[in-house]
Coordinates of C-alpha atoms and ligand atoms in Angstrom, one line a residue:
X12 CA -28.1 26.2 12.6
X13 CA -28.4 28.7 15.4
X14 CA -27.0 32.2 15.3
X15 CA -26.5 33.2 18.9
X16 CA -27.5 30.7 21.5
X17 CA -30.0 30.9 24.3
X18 CA -31.4 27.4 24.4
X19 CA -30.9 24.8 21.7
X20 CA -33.6 26.2 19.4
X21 CA -33.9 29.9 20.2
X22 CA -30.9 32.1 19.6
X23 CA -30.4 35.7 20.8
X24 CA -33.0 36.8 18.3
X25 CA -35.4 34.0 17.6
X26 CA -34.9 30.7 15.6
X27 CA -32.6 30.9 12.5
X28 CA -31.5 28.4 10.0
X29 CA -31.2 27.5 6.3
X30 CA -34.7 27.4 5.0
X31 CA -36.4 24.1 4.2
X32 CA -33.3 22.3 5.5
X33 CA -32.7 23.4 9.0
X34 CA -35.7 25.6 9.4
X35 CA -38.6 23.5 8.0
X36 CA -42.3 24.1 7.5
X37 CA -42.9 21.4 10.1
X38 CA -40.9 23.5 12.6
X39 CA -42.7 26.7 11.6
X40 CA -46.0 24.9 12.1
X41 CA -45.0 23.9 15.6
X42 CA -43.7 27.3 16.4
X43 CA -47.1 28.7 15.4
X44 CA -48.7 26.2 17.8
X45 CA -46.2 27.4 20.5
X46 CA -47.1 31.1 20.2
X47 CA -50.8 30.3 20.0
X48 CA -50.6 28.2 23.2
X49 CA -48.4 30.7 25.0
X50 CA -50.1 34.0 24.1
X51 CA -53.6 33.0 22.9
X52 CA -55.8 35.7 21.3
X53 CA -55.0 37.5 18.1
X54 CA -51.5 37.0 16.6
X55 CA -50.1 39.0 13.7
X56 CA -47.5 37.5 11.3
X57 CA -45.4 39.4 8.8
X58 CA -42.4 38.5 6.7
X59 CA -39.4 39.8 4.7
X60 CA -38.8 39.3 1.0
X61 CA -37.0 36.0 1.2
X62 CA -38.0 33.2 -1.2
X63 CA -38.9 30.9 1.7
X64 CA -40.8 33.6 3.7
X65 CA -44.3 32.8 2.3
X66 CA -43.8 29.0 2.9
X67 CA -42.8 29.5 6.5
X68 CA -45.3 32.2 7.2
X69 CA -48.2 30.0 5.9
X70 CA -47.1 27.2 8.3
X71 CA -46.9 29.6 11.2
X72 CA -50.4 31.0 10.5
X73 CA -51.8 27.4 10.3
X74 CA -50.1 26.5 13.6
X75 CA -51.6 29.6 15.3
X76 CA -55.1 28.9 14.1
X77 CA -54.9 25.2 15.2
X78 CA -54.7 26.4 18.8
X79 CA -57.9 28.4 18.5
X80 CA -56.2 31.8 18.2
X81 CA -57.0 34.2 15.3
X82 CA -54.1 34.9 12.9
X83 CA -53.5 38.1 11.1
X84 CA -51.5 37.9 7.9
X85 CA -49.6 41.2 7.4
X86 CA -47.8 40.0 4.3
X87 CA -44.4 41.4 3.5
X88 CA -43.4 44.2 5.8
X89 CA -40.4 45.6 7.6
X90 CA -40.0 44.0 11.1
X91 CA -40.5 47.4 12.9
X92 CA -43.8 47.9 10.9
X93 CA -45.0 44.5 12.1
X94 CA -43.9 45.4 15.7
X95 CA -45.6 48.8 15.5
X96 CA -48.9 47.2 14.3
X97 CA -48.8 44.7 17.2
X98 CA -48.2 47.6 19.7
X99 CA -51.1 49.7 18.3
X100 CA -53.7 47.0 17.9
X101 CA -55.3 44.4 20.2
X102 CA -52.8 41.7 19.3
X103 CA -51.7 39.4 22.1
X104 CA -48.4 38.7 20.3
X105 CA -46.8 38.6 16.9
X106 CA -44.3 36.8 14.7
X107 CA -41.7 38.1 12.2
X108 CA -40.6 35.6 9.6
X109 CA -37.1 36.9 8.7
X110 CA -33.4 36.2 8.9
X111 CA -32.7 39.9 9.1
X112 CA -29.1 40.5 7.7
X113 CA -28.2 36.8 7.3
X114 CA -27.4 35.3 3.8
X115 CA -30.2 34.6 1.3
X116 CA -30.5 30.8 2.1
X117 CA -31.4 31.5 5.7
X118 CA -34.7 32.4 7.3
X119 CA -35.9 32.9 10.8
X120 CA -38.9 33.1 13.1
X121 CA -39.0 35.5 16.0
X122 CA -41.7 36.1 18.5
X123 CA -43.0 39.6 19.5
X124 CA -44.7 40.8 22.6
X125 CA -48.0 42.7 22.7
X126 CA -46.1 46.0 22.9
X127 CA -44.0 45.1 19.8
X128 CA -40.7 44.2 21.4
X129 CA -39.0 40.8 20.8
X130 CA -39.7 38.1 23.4
X131 CA -37.2 38.4 26.3
X132 CA -35.0 35.4 27.0
X133 CA -37.1 33.8 29.7
X134 CA -40.1 33.9 27.3
X135 CA -38.1 32.2 24.6
X136 CA -37.0 29.6 27.1
X137 CA -40.6 28.9 28.1
X138 CA -41.5 28.6 24.4
X139 CA -38.7 26.2 23.9
X140 CA -40.1 24.0 26.7
X141 CA -43.6 24.0 25.0
X142 CA -42.0 23.3 21.6
X143 CA -40.0 20.3 22.9
X144 CA -42.7 18.8 25.1
X145 CA -45.3 19.4 22.3
X146 CA -47.8 20.5 24.9
X147 CA -49.7 22.6 22.4
X148 CA -53.3 23.7 22.8
X149 CA -55.5 21.9 20.2
X150 CA -58.8 23.5 19.3
X151 CA -61.8 21.4 18.4
X152 CA -63.0 21.7 14.7
X153 CA -65.5 24.4 15.5
X154 CA -63.1 26.5 17.6
X155 CA -60.1 26.8 15.2
X156 CA -58.9 30.3 14.7
X157 CA -59.9 32.5 11.7
X158 CA -57.5 34.1 9.2
X159 CA -57.6 37.9 8.8
X160 CA -55.5 40.0 6.5
X161 CA -54.4 43.5 7.3
X162 CA -51.8 46.1 6.3
X163 CA -49.3 47.5 8.7
X164 CA -47.3 49.7 6.5
X165 CA -49.6 52.8 6.3
X166 CA -50.0 53.0 10.1
X167 CA -46.2 52.7 10.6
X168 CA -45.3 55.3 7.9
X169 CA -48.0 57.7 9.3
X170 CA -46.6 57.5 12.8
X171 CA -43.1 58.3 11.7
X172 CA -44.0 61.1 9.4
X173 CA -46.4 62.7 12.0
X174 CA -43.7 62.7 14.7
X175 CA -41.0 64.5 12.6
X176 CA -40.8 68.1 11.4
X177 CA -38.3 69.1 8.8
X178 CA -38.1 72.5 7.1
X179 CA -35.4 72.0 4.6
X180 CA -35.9 69.9 1.4
X181 CA -33.3 67.1 1.5
X182 CA -32.0 64.9 -1.2
X183 CA -31.7 61.3 -0.1
X184 CA -30.6 58.0 -1.8
X185 CA -32.1 54.9 -0.1
X186 CA -30.7 51.5 -0.8
X187 CA -33.4 49.0 0.1
X188 CA -31.2 46.0 -0.7
X189 CA -34.1 44.2 -2.3
X190 CA -35.5 43.7 1.2
X191 CA -38.8 44.8 3.0
X192 CA -37.9 48.5 3.3
X193 CA -39.0 49.1 -0.3
X194 CA -42.5 49.3 1.0
X195 CA -41.9 52.0 3.6
X196 CA -38.6 53.9 3.5
X197 CA -39.0 55.6 0.1
X198 CA -42.6 56.5 1.1
X199 CA -41.4 58.0 4.5
X200 CA -38.9 60.1 2.7
X201 CA -41.4 61.4 0.1
X202 CA -43.9 62.2 2.8
X203 CA -41.1 64.2 4.6
X204 CA -40.9 66.2 1.3
X205 CA -37.5 64.9 0.3
X206 CA -36.2 64.3 -3.2
X207 CA -35.7 60.6 -3.2
X208 CA -33.7 58.2 -5.3
X209 CA -34.4 54.5 -4.4
X210 CA -31.9 51.8 -5.5
X211 CA -32.3 48.0 -5.2
X212 CA -35.9 48.8 -4.4
X213 CA -37.6 45.7 -6.0
X214 CA -38.4 42.8 -3.7
X215 CA -36.1 39.9 -4.5
X216 CA -35.3 37.0 -2.2
X217 CA -32.2 36.2 -4.2
X218 CA -30.7 39.5 -3.1
X219 CA -29.0 40.0 -6.5
X220 CA -27.6 43.5 -5.8
X221 CA -25.9 42.9 -2.5
X222 CA -25.9 40.8 0.7
X223 CA -28.8 41.6 3.0
X224 CA -26.2 42.9 5.5
X225 CA -25.6 46.6 5.0
X226 CA -21.8 46.7 5.8
X227 CA -19.6 49.3 4.2
X228 CA -18.0 46.9 1.6
X229 CA -21.5 46.2 0.2
X230 CA -22.4 49.8 -0.4
X231 CA -20.3 51.0 -3.3
X232 CA -23.4 51.7 -5.5
X233 CA -25.0 53.7 -2.7
X234 CA -21.8 55.8 -2.2
X235 CA -21.6 56.5 -6.0
X236 CA -25.3 57.4 -6.3
X237 CA -25.1 59.8 -3.4
X238 CA -22.3 61.7 -5.1
X239 CA -24.0 61.6 -8.6
X240 CA -27.4 62.6 -7.2
X241 CA -25.8 65.3 -5.1
X242 CA -27.7 63.9 -2.2
X243 CA -27.4 65.1 1.4
X244 CA -27.3 61.6 2.7
X245 CA -27.5 58.0 1.6
X246 CA -29.1 55.2 3.7
X247 CA -29.1 51.4 3.5
X248 CA -31.1 48.8 5.3
X249 CA -30.8 45.2 6.1
X250 CA -33.3 42.6 4.8
X251 CA -36.0 43.4 7.3
X252 CA -35.3 47.1 7.7
X253 CA -34.8 47.3 11.5
X254 CA -31.3 48.5 10.8
X255 CA -30.1 51.6 8.9
X256 CA -26.6 52.7 8.1
X257 CA -25.6 56.0 6.5
X258 CA -23.3 57.6 3.9
X259 CA -22.6 61.3 4.2
X260 CA -23.0 64.0 1.4
X261 CA -19.5 63.2 0.1
X262 CA -20.3 59.5 -0.4
X263 CA -18.3 58.5 2.7
X264 CA -19.6 55.7 5.0
X265 CA -20.4 57.0 8.5
X266 CA -19.5 54.4 11.1
X267 CA -22.6 52.9 12.8
X268 CA -21.0 53.7 16.2
X269 CA -20.8 57.4 15.2
X270 CA -24.5 57.5 14.2
X271 CA -25.3 55.7 17.5
X272 CA -23.4 58.4 19.4
X273 CA -25.0 61.2 17.4
X274 CA -28.5 60.0 18.2
X275 CA -27.6 59.2 21.9
X276 CA -26.2 62.8 22.3
X277 CA -29.3 64.3 20.6
X278 CA -31.7 62.4 22.9
X279 CA -29.8 63.1 26.1
X280 CA -29.5 66.9 25.2
X281 CA -33.3 67.0 24.4
X282 CA -34.2 65.3 27.6
X283 CA -31.5 67.2 29.7
X284 CA -30.0 63.9 30.9
X285 CA -31.2 60.4 30.9
X286 CA -30.0 56.9 30.4
X287 CA -28.7 55.4 27.1
X288 CA -28.5 51.6 26.9
X289 CA -26.1 49.9 24.6
X290 CA -24.2 46.5 24.5
X291 CA -20.7 46.2 26.0
X292 CA -19.2 46.0 22.5
X293 CA -20.2 49.6 21.6
X294 CA -17.6 52.3 21.0
X295 CA -16.5 54.5 23.9
X296 CA -17.5 57.5 21.7
X297 CA -21.1 56.9 22.8
X298 CA -20.3 57.1 26.5
X299 CA -18.1 60.2 25.9
X300 CA -20.8 62.2 24.3
X301 CA -23.6 61.0 26.6
X302 CA -21.6 61.9 29.7
X303 CA -20.7 65.3 28.3
X304 CA -24.4 65.9 27.7
X305 CA -25.2 65.0 31.3
X306 CA -26.5 61.5 30.7
X307 CA -25.5 58.0 31.7
X308 CA -24.7 54.9 29.7
X309 CA -25.8 51.4 30.9
X310 CA -24.1 48.5 29.2
X311 CA -25.8 45.2 28.5
X312 CA -25.1 41.8 26.9
X313 CA -24.9 41.7 23.2
X314 CA -28.3 41.3 21.4
X315 CA -31.1 43.8 20.8
X316 CA -33.9 42.1 22.9
X317 CA -31.7 42.5 26.0
X318 CA -31.0 46.2 25.1
X319 CA -34.8 46.8 24.8
X320 CA -35.4 45.0 28.1
X321 CA -32.9 47.1 30.0
X322 CA -34.3 50.2 28.4
X323 CA -37.7 49.3 29.7
X324 CA -36.4 48.6 33.2
X325 CA -34.3 51.8 33.4
X326 CA -36.8 54.0 31.6
X327 CA -34.0 54.9 29.1
X328 CA -34.4 57.8 26.7
X329 CA -32.5 56.0 23.9
X330 CA -30.7 52.8 23.1
X331 CA -29.1 50.9 20.3
X332 CA -26.3 48.7 18.9
X333 CA -23.2 49.6 17.0
X334 CA -24.5 47.9 13.8
X335 CA -27.2 50.4 12.8
X336 CA -29.9 49.1 15.1
X337 CA -31.3 52.2 16.8
X338 CA -34.2 52.2 19.4
X339 CA -36.4 55.2 19.8
X340 CA -38.6 54.3 22.8
X341 CA -41.2 57.0 22.5
X342 CA -42.2 55.4 19.2
X343 CA -41.4 51.7 19.5
X344 CA -39.2 49.7 21.9
X345 CA -37.3 47.9 19.1
X346 CA -34.8 48.7 16.4
X347 CA -36.3 50.8 13.7
X348 CA -34.6 51.6 10.4
X349 CA -37.4 53.8 9.1
X350 CA -37.4 56.0 12.1
X351 CA -33.6 56.2 12.1
X352 CA -33.6 57.9 8.7
X353 CA -36.3 60.4 9.9
X354 CA -34.4 61.2 13.1
X355 CA -31.0 61.7 11.3
X356 CA -32.8 64.2 8.9
X357 CA -34.4 65.9 11.9
X358 CA -31.0 66.3 13.6
X359 CA -29.5 67.7 10.4
X360 CA -32.5 70.1 10.0
X361 CA -32.4 71.3 13.6
X362 CA -28.6 71.9 13.7
X363 CA -28.3 73.1 10.1
X364 CA -25.2 70.9 9.8
X365 CA -24.3 68.3 7.1
X366 CA -23.9 64.7 8.2
X367 CA -20.1 64.9 7.7
X368 CA -19.9 67.9 10.0
X369 CA -22.0 66.2 12.7
X370 CA -19.9 63.0 12.4
X371 CA -16.7 65.0 12.8
X372 CA -17.9 66.3 16.2
X373 CA -17.9 62.7 17.6
X374 CA -14.6 61.6 19.4
X375 CA -12.5 59.4 17.3
X376 CA -11.4 55.9 18.4
X377 CA -9.8 52.9 16.7
X378 CA -11.3 49.5 17.2
X379 CA -9.8 46.1 16.6
X380 CA -11.9 42.9 16.6
X381 CA -10.6 39.4 16.6
X382 CA -11.1 35.9 17.9
X383 CA -9.1 33.0 19.3
X384 CA -10.1 29.3 19.8
X385 CA -11.6 28.6 23.2
X386 CA -13.2 25.3 24.1
X387 CA -13.5 25.9 27.8
X388 CA -15.7 29.0 28.4
X389 CA -16.0 28.5 32.2
X390 CA -12.3 28.3 32.6
X391 CA -12.0 31.5 30.5
X392 CA -14.6 33.4 32.5
X393 CA -13.1 32.3 35.9
X394 CA -9.6 33.3 34.6
X395 CA -10.9 36.7 33.5
X396 CA -12.4 37.3 37.0
X397 CA -8.9 36.6 38.5
X398 CA -7.0 38.7 36.0
X399 CA -9.4 41.7 35.9
X400 CA -11.3 41.7 39.2
X401 CA -12.6 45.3 38.5
X402 CA -14.0 44.6 35.1
X403 CA -17.6 44.8 34.0
X404 CA -18.8 41.2 33.7
X405 CA -22.2 41.8 32.1
X406 CA -21.1 39.8 29.0
X407 CA -17.5 38.4 29.2
X408 CA -15.2 41.0 30.8
X409 CA -15.0 44.6 29.7
X410 CA -12.1 46.6 31.2
X411 CA -12.3 50.4 30.8
X412 CA -9.2 52.6 30.7
X413 CA -8.8 56.4 30.4
X414 CA -7.9 56.1 26.7
X415 CA -9.7 52.9 25.6
X416 CA -11.2 49.6 26.7
X417 CA -10.8 45.9 26.2
X418 CA -13.6 43.3 26.0
X419 CA -13.1 39.5 26.0
X420 CA -16.3 37.4 25.6
X421 CA -16.8 33.7 24.9
X422 CA -19.0 33.3 21.8
X423 CA -22.5 31.8 22.5
X424 CA -22.4 29.6 19.4
X425 CA -18.9 28.8 18.4
X426 CA -15.9 27.5 20.4
X427 CA -14.1 30.8 20.2
X428 CA -13.5 33.9 22.4
X429 CA -14.0 37.3 20.8
X430 CA -11.6 40.1 21.6
X431 CA -12.5 43.7 21.1
X432 CA -10.1 46.5 21.8
X433 CA -10.6 50.2 21.3
X434 CA -8.1 53.1 21.8
X435 CA -7.7 56.8 21.2
X436 CA -4.9 55.8 18.8
X437 CA -4.3 52.8 16.6
X438 CA -1.2 52.0 18.7
X439 CA -3.3 52.0 22.0
X440 CA -5.9 49.8 20.4
X441 CA -3.2 47.3 19.3
X442 CA -1.7 47.4 22.8
X443 CA -5.0 46.6 24.4
X444 CA -5.8 43.9 21.8
X445 CA -2.5 42.2 22.5
X446 CA -3.1 42.4 26.2
X447 CA -6.5 40.6 25.6
X448 CA -4.8 38.0 23.4
X449 CA -2.0 37.3 25.9
X450 CA -4.4 37.1 28.8
X451 CA -6.7 34.6 27.0
X452 CA -3.8 32.4 26.1
X453 CA -2.4 32.5 29.6
X454 CA -5.7 31.5 31.1
X455 CA -6.4 28.7 28.7
X456 CA -2.9 27.3 28.7
X457 CA -2.5 27.0 32.5
Ligands
LIG16 MG1 -32.7 43.1 10.9

C-alpha cells in the first residue's frame, strides 16, 4: 500500500493507501492517537476533497481527543494552507488527510510539525514505533480533548497577497482539478487584481475532469482555455494544491524543471547568492542558472520533507522538486502551489517578460527516465560505488559530466532500479542512459 518507503507504515510523505481497504478508519484512529501521544497540545487537522477524507479525518480527530489533546477541524483546505495555519497559531502539530496527486481511490495521512513542515524521517520512525507498540496516551473521561473548528484559508490567502506586489493586470486560467485549491487559488488571483477563469473548480472526490496529478497529458483543457481566454498564463494544481504547474501564453506546457530553475534564479539573484536545495533527480538547468547567478545547489534524496529539512539546516534561500513542488522558505518551509502562482506572476511583472520568454532563457536539456528489474539493492549500491567512485551517493549514484549527468537509484518501494539520464543533446542523453543500463546489468549479473 505504501508509496515511498521509510518504515513499513510511513512512506516518504506519510501513510498512503486505498481508502477503507488499506487505509482504514481504525488505522486513522490509531494515527490520531499516535500524534496526540507524540505532540500533545493542540493539533489541527485538514483534508482534501477526496470522498474518503471526511471519514478518515473524523477518525483522526477522535484519536487525538482520546489522548487528551484538543483537536482543531480545519475542514477541506489545501495542504499548504493547513501548514501555514499550524505555523502561525499555537498548534503543537498538525495532520493533513490527503493522497496528494495519487489516484482517486487512494487517501493518505501525513503529520506536520509546529512550524508547518512535514515530519522528518526520524519523527515518522518514532511515530511508527508508537503505532506498532500501541503505547498511546489514554485520557480519563474528564480529560479527553475538545473539538474546535477554524478556518485556515483566509489567513493563508492574506499572507500570500500581502507579500506580493504586481502592477500589471494579468489574465490567468486556473485548473483546480476538482481538488482543494478551488478554495484559495482563484481568490489569490482575484485579490492580485487578475482576470481569472477557473476550470474544474467544483470540489469532487471522483475527480471527473482529470487525474489529480497535474502532468502535461492531463492538461489539454487548460491549454485550450489559455489560448481562448487570451490568458498570460495557465496554472494547474494537484489534489491538495501543494504543487503548481504552468502553461505559457501560447498554451504550451512549461516543464516543471524550467519553472524550478526560473524561481531558483530569481531567488539567488534577489539574495545576491545563497543555497538552493533540490533532489538529485532534478535537471541540470537548475544548477546552471544558480551557479551563474552566484549561488550554490545542494542535492538531496528524493522526497519533499528531506528537501525542507536540508533547506532548514543550510539556511537555503529557495528549494523545490522538478514536479511543480516549490518551497518559498520566508513564507512556509513546505511546497506551496498558491504561492508558486503569485511568485511566477511577480517574476513576470518585475521583468516585463512573458512566461515563454522567461522559459526560453533557461538552458535546454533532454532527460530520459527508465527502470530495470533489481532484486538486490545492496549489491547494486556496492557495485555503483566500485564503478563510479567519484559519484554523489546521496540517493543512489549521480554522476555529473560537463554536458549531462546520470543517476541510478534503487526504488524504495518496488524491486526496480530507476535510471535517469540528462544531456545537452538527445544523443548524449541516450548515451548516458545506455551507460546506466549497461552498468546496472553488469553489476547485477556478476
Ligand atoms: Mg500534493
